Amino acid sequence: MPGVGRRRFCAGWGAAALALGCPAWRSGHKSGSGLLVRGAQVYVEGRLQELDIRAAGGVIVELSRGLTLQGGEHVVDAAGLLALPGGIDPHVHLSASADPPGMEDDYCDNYTHGSRAALAGGVTTIGVMVFPKGDVGAGILPSVQQHRQSIASQSMVDVMLHPVSFTADSDAFAAIEPLARQGHTSLKVFAVVENFERDEAAFTELIRAAGAQKMLTLLHCERHGINKAEIARLVAAGKGGLRHYAESSPVRSEVEAVRAAIKISEETSSPIYVVHLSSAAALERCAAARQRGVRIYVETRPMYLYHTRSVYERADGPLFIGQPPLREEADIDALWEGLRGGLIDTIGSDHAPFTAAVKLDSSATIEKYSAGTPGLQMMLPMLYSEGVGKGRLSLDRFVDLTSTSAARLFGLYPRKGVLQVGSDADITLWDPKLRRTIRPSMIRSQAGYDINIGHEVQGWPVTVIRRGEVAFRDDEVVAAPGSGELLARGPHRPLT
Ligand SMILES: [Zn+2]
């Protein structure tokens, strides 16, 4: 297993007033039979309009006022609700159950568990990281096949796969063209592993090869050497406990990795998507690079918006550990400004579920711990409430951040990410007035906890429609395992 010491490979690198017109939903509803969503405020062409939405064959076929019911159609009365494009969480880790233990099997959610969390949180499409089967140097393509099988039997949401390469050897290069041809138009690379620092020139060429196939490279930006030295220093000083976790990967580690990402993108003319960006300083680097036309895209992660590193002092601090660490208040402010102003393109939960018992294991240290949190379910309700509800984000930005931009970057637009005729009928119906307090009983992930327990939010995804099928309503997931699809995607396209 690559990386620092014996760290586990995971998240960081490696978590109304709605009336249904037809009781048939109770027994599930197939996308082929047609659906009419009535009276919602629908987000179309950049604004809310009171419209009806007709779906047939899984896609939107009409968007208009006063649509009449057609034979065999089911009706969802959505008066008073907002109809927004189904959420896309581009950064999720799930176990593909038959994989050998040691990597993904550390995660406690498979595709069915993850789908439940997604749907209950307004998300209809997820992007899942596919680790190479076995260990470093093993093939990417067999793992993709494993995930394909798990999706076919377990998933209730649509899935895009981000194949991971820990090496830049001939096998990795050989996988690029088949991946692109199969519609897996993204590649995940970890700048935090020792391999990357040792073989940076080879990884640069791998990213060039991916770009040449119109693939987008996702990069985990921390520097191995900096973290290794910091960890050694802390351990020598008797500070190996997890309360010192933030110091084990300082901001400069992220900044130096982002600097490398920018350099590689400039050298190769290949786009790079920085996952889970955590700090103001790293965001500034990305902003400056974008000013001069470098194709650097930025994703941040919910926990960086609501918590600071001070939580690591608490007894339950390990629940908040993901890579990179939580930062300071000033970083939170900068990330919100990035979300508002467009310097941050997407939000991804980096859902990497472990049970609280695993996270709070008293033997864990900064050298060995389970990184990641189960963030998929509450990502959208928290962002809607804290962002749109509190006036920090426009509804336009919310839709861009949670759906449209990810669809564009990952080759899914306009099939996903927009409500228009011809697009998939992935619709999340929000009750903007509903207030709920996040409770453990709501959590669908097998992790059984969420780092936002006790938080009251206003605005809630009450009904979720995936490809014309009601998949979640009345606090119940009603989609069938296996109804989700593995998405074959088009090429990456730059955001304009
Ligand atoms: Zn991750």
Tab-separated table of N, CA and C and ligand atoms in Angstrom, residues 10-13 91 93 129 188 190 276 350, ligand 1:
chain	number	residue	atom	x	y	z
A	10	CYS	N	-7.959	6.090	1.923
A	10	CYS	CA	-9.365	6.390	1.898
A	10	CYS	C	-9.566	7.794	1.474
A	11	ALA	N	-10.649	8.295	1.978
A	11	ALA	CA	-11.205	9.493	1.463
A	11	ALA	C	-10.224	10.495	1.068
A	12	GLY	N	-9.490	10.830	1.955
A	12	GLY	CA	-8.650	11.851	1.513
A	12	GLY	C	-7.924	11.397	0.332
A	13	TRP	N	-7.367	10.369	0.399
A	13	TRP	CA	-6.678	9.876	-0.762
A	13	TRP	C	-7.136	8.463	-0.882
A	91	HIS	N	-17.783	13.381	-6.035
A	91	HIS	CA	-16.654	12.799	-5.293
A	91	HIS	C	-17.156	11.928	-4.143
A	93	HIS	N	-16.763	7.819	-2.284
A	93	HIS	CA	-16.090	6.517	-2.174
A	93	HIS	C	-17.090	5.487	-1.663
A	129	MET	N	-14.842	7.019	-6.931
A	129	MET	CA	-13.426	6.743	-7.165
A	129	MET	C	-13.206	5.238	-7.242
A	188	LYS	N	-8.159	9.851	-11.809
A	188	LYS	CA	-7.831	10.394	-10.490
A	188	LYS	C	-6.395	10.045	-10.150
A	190	PHE	N	-3.202	10.894	-7.185
A	190	PHE	CA	-2.926	11.384	-5.828
A	190	PHE	C	-1.528	11.986	-5.772
A	276	HIS	N	-11.289	18.464	-3.269
A	276	HIS	CA	-11.379	18.884	-1.858
A	276	HIS	C	-10.355	19.949	-1.450
A	350	ASP	N	-16.816	13.997	-0.869
A	350	ASP	CA	-15.745	13.061	-0.506
A	350	ASP	C	-16.265	12.072	0.543
B	1	ZN	ZN	-11.773	11.192	-1.962
